[in-house]
Coordinates of C-alpha atoms and ligand atoms in Angstrom, one line a residue:
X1 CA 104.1 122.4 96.7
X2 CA 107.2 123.7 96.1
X3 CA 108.7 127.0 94.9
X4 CA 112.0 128.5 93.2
X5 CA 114.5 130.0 95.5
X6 CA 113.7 133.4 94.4
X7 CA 110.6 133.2 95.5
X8 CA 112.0 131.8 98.4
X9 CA 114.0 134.4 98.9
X10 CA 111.5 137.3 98.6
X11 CA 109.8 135.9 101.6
X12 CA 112.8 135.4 103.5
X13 CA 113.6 139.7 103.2
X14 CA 109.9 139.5 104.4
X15 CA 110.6 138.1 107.4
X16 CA 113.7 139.0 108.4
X17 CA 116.2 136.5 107.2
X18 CA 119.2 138.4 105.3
X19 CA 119.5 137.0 101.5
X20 CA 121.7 138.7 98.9
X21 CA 120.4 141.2 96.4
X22 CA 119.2 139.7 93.1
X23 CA 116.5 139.5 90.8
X24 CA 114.6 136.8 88.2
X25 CA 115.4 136.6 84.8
X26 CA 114.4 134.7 82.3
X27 CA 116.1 136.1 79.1
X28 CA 119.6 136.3 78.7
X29 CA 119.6 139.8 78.1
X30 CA 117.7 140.2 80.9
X31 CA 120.0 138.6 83.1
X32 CA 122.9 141.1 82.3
X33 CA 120.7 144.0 82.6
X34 CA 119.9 142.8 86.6
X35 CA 123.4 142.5 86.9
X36 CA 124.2 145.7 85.4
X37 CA 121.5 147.8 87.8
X38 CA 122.9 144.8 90.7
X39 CA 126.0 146.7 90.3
X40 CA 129.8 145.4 91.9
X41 CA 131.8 143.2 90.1
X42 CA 130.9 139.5 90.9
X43 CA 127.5 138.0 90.2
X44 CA 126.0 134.1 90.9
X45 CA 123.5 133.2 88.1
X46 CA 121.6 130.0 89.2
X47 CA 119.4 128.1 87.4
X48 CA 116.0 128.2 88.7
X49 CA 114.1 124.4 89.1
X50 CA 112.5 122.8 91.9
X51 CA 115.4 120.6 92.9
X52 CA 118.7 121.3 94.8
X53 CA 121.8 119.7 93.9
X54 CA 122.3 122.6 91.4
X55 CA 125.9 123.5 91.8
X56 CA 127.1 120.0 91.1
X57 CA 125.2 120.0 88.0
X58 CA 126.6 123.2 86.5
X59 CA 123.3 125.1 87.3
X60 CA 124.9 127.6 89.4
X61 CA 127.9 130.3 88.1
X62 CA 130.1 132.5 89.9
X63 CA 130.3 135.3 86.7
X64 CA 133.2 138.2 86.7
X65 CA 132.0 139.9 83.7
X66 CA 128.6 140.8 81.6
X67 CA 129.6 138.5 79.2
X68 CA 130.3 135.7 81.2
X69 CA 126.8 136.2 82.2
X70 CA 125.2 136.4 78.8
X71 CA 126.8 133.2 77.9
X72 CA 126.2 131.3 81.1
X73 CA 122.6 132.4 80.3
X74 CA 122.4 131.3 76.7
X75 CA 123.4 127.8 77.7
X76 CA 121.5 127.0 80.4
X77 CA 117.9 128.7 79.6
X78 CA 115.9 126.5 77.6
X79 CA 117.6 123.3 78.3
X80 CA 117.0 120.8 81.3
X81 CA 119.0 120.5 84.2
X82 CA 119.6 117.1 85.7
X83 CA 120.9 116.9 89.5
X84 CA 120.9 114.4 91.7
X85 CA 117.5 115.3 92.9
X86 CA 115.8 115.4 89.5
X87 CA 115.6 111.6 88.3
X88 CA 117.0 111.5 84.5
X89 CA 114.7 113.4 82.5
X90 CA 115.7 116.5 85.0
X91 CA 113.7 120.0 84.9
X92 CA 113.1 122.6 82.5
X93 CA 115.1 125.9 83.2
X94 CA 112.7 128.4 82.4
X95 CA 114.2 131.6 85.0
X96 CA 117.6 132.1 86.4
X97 CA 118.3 134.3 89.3
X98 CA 121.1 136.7 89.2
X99 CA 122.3 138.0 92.5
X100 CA 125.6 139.6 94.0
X101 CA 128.4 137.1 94.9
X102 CA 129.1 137.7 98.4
X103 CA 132.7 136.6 99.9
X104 CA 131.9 133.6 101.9
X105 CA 134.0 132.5 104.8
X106 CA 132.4 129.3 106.4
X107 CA 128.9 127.7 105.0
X108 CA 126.0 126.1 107.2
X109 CA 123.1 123.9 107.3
X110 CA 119.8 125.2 108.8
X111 CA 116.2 123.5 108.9
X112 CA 113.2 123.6 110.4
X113 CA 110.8 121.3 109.3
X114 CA 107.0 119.6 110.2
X115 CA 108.3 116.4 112.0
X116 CA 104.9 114.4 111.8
X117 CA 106.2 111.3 114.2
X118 CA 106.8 114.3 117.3
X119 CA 104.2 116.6 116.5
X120 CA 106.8 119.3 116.4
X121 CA 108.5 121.2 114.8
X122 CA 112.3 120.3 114.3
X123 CA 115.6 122.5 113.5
X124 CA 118.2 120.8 112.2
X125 CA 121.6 122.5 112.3
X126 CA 125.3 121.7 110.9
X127 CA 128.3 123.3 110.7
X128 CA 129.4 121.2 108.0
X129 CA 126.7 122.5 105.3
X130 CA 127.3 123.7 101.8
X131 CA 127.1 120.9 98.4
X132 CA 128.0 117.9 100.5
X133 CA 125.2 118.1 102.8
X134 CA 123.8 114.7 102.1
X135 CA 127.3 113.1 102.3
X136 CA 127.7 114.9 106.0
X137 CA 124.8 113.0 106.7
X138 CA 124.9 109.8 105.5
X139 CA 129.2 109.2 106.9
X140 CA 129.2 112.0 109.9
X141 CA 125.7 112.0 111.5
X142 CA 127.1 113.4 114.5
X143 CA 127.9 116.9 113.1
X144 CA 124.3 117.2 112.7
X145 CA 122.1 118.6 115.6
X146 CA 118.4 118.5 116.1
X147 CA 116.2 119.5 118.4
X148 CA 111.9 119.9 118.8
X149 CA 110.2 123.6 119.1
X150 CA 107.7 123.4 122.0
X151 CA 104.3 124.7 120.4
X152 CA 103.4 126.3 123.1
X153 CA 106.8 128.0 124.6
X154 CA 108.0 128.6 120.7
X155 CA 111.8 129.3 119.9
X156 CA 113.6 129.6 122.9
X157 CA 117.2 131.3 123.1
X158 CA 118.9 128.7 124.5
X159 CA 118.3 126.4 121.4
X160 CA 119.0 129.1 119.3
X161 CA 122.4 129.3 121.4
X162 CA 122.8 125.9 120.9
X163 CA 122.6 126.0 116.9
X164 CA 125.5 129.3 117.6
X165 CA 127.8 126.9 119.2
X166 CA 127.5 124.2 117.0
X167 CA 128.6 126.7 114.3
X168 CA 131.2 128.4 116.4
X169 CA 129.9 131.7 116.1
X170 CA 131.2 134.6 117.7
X171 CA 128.7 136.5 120.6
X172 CA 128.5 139.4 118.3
X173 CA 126.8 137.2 115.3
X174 CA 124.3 135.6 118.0
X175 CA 121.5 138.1 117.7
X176 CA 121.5 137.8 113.9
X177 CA 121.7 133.9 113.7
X178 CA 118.6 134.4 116.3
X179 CA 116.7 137.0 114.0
X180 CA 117.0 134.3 111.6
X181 CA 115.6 131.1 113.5
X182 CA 112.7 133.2 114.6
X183 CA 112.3 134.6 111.1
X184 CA 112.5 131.0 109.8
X185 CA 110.0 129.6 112.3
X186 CA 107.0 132.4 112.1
X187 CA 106.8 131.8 108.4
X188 CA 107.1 128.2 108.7
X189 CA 103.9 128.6 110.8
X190 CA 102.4 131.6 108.7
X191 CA 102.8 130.3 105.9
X192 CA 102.3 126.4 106.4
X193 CA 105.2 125.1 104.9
X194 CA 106.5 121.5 105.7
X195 CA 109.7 122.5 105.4
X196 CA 112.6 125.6 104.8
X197 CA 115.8 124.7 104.5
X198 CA 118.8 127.1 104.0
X199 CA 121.5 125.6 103.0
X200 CA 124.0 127.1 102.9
X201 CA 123.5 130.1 105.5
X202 CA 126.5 131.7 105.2
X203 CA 129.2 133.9 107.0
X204 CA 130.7 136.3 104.8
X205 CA 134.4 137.8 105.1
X206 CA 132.9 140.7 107.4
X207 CA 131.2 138.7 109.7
X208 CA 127.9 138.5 108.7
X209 CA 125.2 135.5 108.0
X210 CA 123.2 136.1 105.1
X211 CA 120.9 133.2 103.5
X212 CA 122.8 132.2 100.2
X213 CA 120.3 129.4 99.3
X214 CA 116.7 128.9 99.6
X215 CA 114.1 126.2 99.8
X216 CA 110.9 126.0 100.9
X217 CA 108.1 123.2 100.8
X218 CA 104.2 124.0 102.0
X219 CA 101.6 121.5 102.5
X220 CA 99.5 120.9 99.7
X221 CA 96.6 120.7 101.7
X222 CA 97.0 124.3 102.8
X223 CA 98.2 126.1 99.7
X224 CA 94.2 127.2 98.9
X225 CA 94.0 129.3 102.2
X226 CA 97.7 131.4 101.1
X227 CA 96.6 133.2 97.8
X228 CA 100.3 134.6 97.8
X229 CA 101.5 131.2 97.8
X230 CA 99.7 129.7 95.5
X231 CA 101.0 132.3 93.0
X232 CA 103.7 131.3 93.2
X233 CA 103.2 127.5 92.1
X234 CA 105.2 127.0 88.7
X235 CA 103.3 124.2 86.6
X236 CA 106.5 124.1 84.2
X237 CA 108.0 122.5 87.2
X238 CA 105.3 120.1 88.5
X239 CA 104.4 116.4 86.5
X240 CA 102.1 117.5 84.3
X241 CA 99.7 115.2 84.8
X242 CA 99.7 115.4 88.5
X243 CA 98.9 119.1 88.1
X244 CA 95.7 119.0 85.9
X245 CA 94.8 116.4 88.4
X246 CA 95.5 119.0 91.0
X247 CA 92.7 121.3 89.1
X248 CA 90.3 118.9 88.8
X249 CA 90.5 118.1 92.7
X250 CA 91.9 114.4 92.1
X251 CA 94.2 113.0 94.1
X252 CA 96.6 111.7 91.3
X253 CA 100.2 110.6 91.4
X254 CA 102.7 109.4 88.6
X255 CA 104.3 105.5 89.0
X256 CA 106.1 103.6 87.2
X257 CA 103.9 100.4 86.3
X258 CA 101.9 99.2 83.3
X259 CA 98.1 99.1 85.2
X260 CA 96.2 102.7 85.0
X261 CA 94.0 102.5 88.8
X262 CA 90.7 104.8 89.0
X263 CA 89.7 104.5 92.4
X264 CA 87.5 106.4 94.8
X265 CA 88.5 106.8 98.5
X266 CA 92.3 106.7 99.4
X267 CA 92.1 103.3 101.4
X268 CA 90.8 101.9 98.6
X269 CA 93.1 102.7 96.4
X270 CA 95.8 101.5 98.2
X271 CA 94.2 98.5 98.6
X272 CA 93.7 98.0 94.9
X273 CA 97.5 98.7 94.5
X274 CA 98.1 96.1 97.1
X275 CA 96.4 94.0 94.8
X276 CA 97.7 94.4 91.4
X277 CA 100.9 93.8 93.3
X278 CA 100.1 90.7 95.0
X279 CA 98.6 89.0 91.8
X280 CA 102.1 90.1 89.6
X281 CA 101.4 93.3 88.3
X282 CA 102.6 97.4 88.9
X283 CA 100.4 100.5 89.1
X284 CA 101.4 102.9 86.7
X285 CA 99.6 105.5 89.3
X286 CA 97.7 106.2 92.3
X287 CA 94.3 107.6 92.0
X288 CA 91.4 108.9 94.2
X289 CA 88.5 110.0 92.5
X290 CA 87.2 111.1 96.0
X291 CA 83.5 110.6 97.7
X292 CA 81.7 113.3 97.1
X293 CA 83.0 113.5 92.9
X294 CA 80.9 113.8 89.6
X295 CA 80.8 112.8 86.1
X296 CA 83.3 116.1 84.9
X297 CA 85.7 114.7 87.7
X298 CA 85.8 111.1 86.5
X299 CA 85.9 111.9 82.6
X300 CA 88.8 114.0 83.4
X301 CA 90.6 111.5 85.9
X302 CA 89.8 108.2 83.0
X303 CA 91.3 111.0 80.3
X304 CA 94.4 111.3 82.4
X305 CA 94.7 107.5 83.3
X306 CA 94.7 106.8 78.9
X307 CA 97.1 109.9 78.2
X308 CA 100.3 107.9 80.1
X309 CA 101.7 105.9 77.7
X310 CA 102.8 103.4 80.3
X311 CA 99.3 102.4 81.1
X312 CA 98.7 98.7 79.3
X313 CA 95.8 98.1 81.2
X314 CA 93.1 99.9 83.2
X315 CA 91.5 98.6 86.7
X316 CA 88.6 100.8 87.6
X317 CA 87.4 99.3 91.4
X318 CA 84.6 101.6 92.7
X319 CA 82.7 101.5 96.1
X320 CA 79.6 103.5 95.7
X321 CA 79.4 104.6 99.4
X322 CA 78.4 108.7 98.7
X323 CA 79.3 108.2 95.3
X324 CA 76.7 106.9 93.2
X325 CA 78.0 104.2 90.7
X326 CA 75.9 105.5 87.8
X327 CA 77.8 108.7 87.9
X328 CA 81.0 106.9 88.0
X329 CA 79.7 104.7 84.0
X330 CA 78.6 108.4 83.0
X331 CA 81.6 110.0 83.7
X332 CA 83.9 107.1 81.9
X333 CA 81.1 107.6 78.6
X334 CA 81.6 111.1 78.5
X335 CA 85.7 110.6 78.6
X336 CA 85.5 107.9 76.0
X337 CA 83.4 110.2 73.7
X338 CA 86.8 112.6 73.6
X339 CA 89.6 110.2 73.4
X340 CA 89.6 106.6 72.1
X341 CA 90.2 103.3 74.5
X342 CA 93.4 101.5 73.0
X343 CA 94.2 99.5 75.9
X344 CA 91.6 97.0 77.8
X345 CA 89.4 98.1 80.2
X346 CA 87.9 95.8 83.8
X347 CA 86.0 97.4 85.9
X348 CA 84.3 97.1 89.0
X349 CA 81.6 98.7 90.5
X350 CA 79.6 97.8 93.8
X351 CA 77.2 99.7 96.0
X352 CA 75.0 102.3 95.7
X353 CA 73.2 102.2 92.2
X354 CA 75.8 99.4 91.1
X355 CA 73.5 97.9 89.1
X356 CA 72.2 100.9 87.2
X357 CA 76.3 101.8 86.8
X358 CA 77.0 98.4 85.2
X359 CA 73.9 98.4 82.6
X360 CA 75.3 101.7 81.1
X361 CA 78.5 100.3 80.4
X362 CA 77.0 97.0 79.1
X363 CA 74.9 98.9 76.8
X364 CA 77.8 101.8 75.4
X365 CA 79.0 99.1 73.4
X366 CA 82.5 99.6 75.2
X367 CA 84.7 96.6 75.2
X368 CA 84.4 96.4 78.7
X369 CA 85.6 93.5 81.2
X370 CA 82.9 93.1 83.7
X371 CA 84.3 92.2 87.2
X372 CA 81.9 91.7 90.3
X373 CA 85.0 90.2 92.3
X374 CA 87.9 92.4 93.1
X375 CA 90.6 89.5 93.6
X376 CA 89.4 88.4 90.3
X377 CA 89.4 91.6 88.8
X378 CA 93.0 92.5 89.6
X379 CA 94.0 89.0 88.2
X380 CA 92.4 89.4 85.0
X381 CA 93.8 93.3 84.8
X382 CA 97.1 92.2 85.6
X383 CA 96.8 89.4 82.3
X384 CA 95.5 92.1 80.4
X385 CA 98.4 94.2 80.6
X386 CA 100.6 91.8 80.0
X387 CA 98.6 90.7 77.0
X388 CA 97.9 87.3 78.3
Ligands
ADP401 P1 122.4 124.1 95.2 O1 122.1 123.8 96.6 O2 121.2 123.8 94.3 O3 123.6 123.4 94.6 P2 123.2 126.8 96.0 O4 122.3 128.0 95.9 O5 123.3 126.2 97.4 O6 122.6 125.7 95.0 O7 124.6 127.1 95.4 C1 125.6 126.2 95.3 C2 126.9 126.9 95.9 O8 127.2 128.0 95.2 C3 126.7 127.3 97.3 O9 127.0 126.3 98.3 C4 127.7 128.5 97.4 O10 129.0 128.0 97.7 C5 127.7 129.0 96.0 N1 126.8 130.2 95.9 C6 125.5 130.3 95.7 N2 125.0 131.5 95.7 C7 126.1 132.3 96.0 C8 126.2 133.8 96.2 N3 125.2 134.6 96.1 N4 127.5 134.2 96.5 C9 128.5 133.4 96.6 N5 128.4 132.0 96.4 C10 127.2 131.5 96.1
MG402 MG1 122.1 124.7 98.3

């Protein structure tokens, strides 16, 4: 799950890590009246999304007067912002963020991040940060730095020392660049996040490094125990669909193809994907009804598979392992009952009461495509869709 950098930003000043003053908006008026109580004479209004790349995309403005900031504000509130992190259709801007404009002398890159192939946790460090991050990367690896957080031993100083020389920071700014590692790594681990990422951290004309961006990721899986986190999710930024699947405790994500998948059990579903794909076709999603689920949670997951307008086709492959087959046929009656089937339907079910499963669907009337064989199953879907 992610967050907006203000709410990045609040728990930054919770732990430590220096960010400059500001405040949410998400009216125009609004936005001048934070900048007004703000105070000084320079103000950055940033478009709030879930996405970097902001600055290239005119989401961020460096304002010198009210005005400038009412107007920046009218423009950008209500419309989507595309960056180069958003795909085309970009993200609704719903907040901005007005905060003082601090006099920046040099910008950096700092992460730390969950690096599953180590079992670590990773920094990663570059003096080169700021907008072209990505470029820095992909042409001048070598400015980049990175190095693994014993779990046991936690932050040392000397890797914090290392991250100083690689920015070239005097002695005196040491004991704040290691206030903000350590601040950065407790509420990595606190808070379960997968990844923070400050980019840039900056050092202003007087010397000191203050946090000027903000991201933070946190495993999904982990959210429900941080009741402060979840808060803070924004569903105006999330695939809608994905996020009612979310509440329903589906596993559900969005692709791109024409076949709508209801699955239970993750392998499975891959393997049905696998399968579409092998015999011509695309999933148009990726979705795990789970073991242990019920008639509610199917309805809703069928509903959400016939909502996407992509879907030509739907492949419903069931093991009944825990789950019992009957409740799977119940669950897609009581989802056809709300919303009408316009594209075909095959479906597969084996296992435990299988056979009861399958003599509910024969007698709904549906216009059903009985398959017993999976192969054959994702050969007929896959003709289906295209309407073969
Ligand atoms: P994004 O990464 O989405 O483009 P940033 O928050 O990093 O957005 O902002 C882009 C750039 O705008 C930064 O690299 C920095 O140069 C400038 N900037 C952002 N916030 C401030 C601020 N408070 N004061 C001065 N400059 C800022
Ligand atoms: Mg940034």
């Amino acid at each position: 799950m992610n967050i907006h950098e203000y709410q990045a930003k609040q728990l930054f000043k919770l732990y430590g890590i220096p960010v400059p003053e500001g405040s949410p908006a998400e009216t125009a008026g609004h936005a001048e009246q934070v900048a007004r109580e703000l105070g000084g004479n320079a103000w950055v209004v940033k478009a709030q999304v879930h996405a970097g790349g902001r600055g290239k995309a005119g989401g961020v403005h460096i304002a010198k007067s009210l005005d400038e900031i009412t107007e920046f504000s009218r423009k950008l509130l209500g419309t989507r912002l595309v960056t180069q992190q958003t795909g085309a259709e970009g993200l609704p801007v719903e907040t901005l963020y007005v905060e003082k404009a601090g006099q920046i002398d040099r910008e950096f890159y700092l992460s730390a991040l969950v690096d599953r192939g180590s079992e670590r946790v990773i920094f990663i460090a570059s003096a080169a940060g700021g907008m072209d991050i990505e470029e820095v990367a992909e042409k001048t690896p070598d400015r980049i730095i990175s190095f693994q957080v014993d779990p046991a031993a936690g932050l040392q100083p000397y890797q914090c020392r290392k991250v100083a020389f690689a920015f070239g920071l005097e002695s005196t700014q040491f004991k704040s660049l290691e206030k903000i590692m350590a601040g950065i790594y407790k509420l990595l681990l606190e808070k379960d996040a997968g990844q923070i990422e400050i980019n840039p951290l900056v050092t202003t004309n007087s010397g000191e490094l203050v946090a000027v961006d903000a991201k933070i990721n946190f495993d999904d899986n982990a959210v429900a125990v941080h009741p402060d986190i979840t808060a803070m999710r924004d569903p105006g930024q999330e695939d809608e669909k994905e996020h009612k699947a979310q509440q329903f405790g589906l596993n559900y994500i969005t692709l791109d193809g024409s076949i709508g998948c209801m699955v239970n059990g993750a392998g499975l579903a891959m393997a049905t994907m696998d399968l579409v794909k092998l015999k011509g076709g695309s999933p148009a999603n990726f979705l795990d009804v789970g073991g242990g689920t019920n008639t509610e949670k199917v309805a809703e997951a069928f509903k959400l598979i016939l909502a996407d307008p992509n879907v030509k086709a739907v492949l419903v492959n069931i093991f009944g392992g825990i789950v019992k087959c009957d409740v799977i046929a119940e669950g897609i009656l009581a989802a056809v009952k709300e919303v009408s089937v316009k594209v075909p339907v095959v479906v597969r079910l084996e296992g435990t009461n299988a056979e009861a499963g399958r003599t509910l669907l024969r007698e709904s009337g549906l216009n059903l495509v009985a398959a017993d064989d999976l192969a054959k199953a994702a050969e007929q879907v896959v003709a289906l869709a295209e309407g073969v």
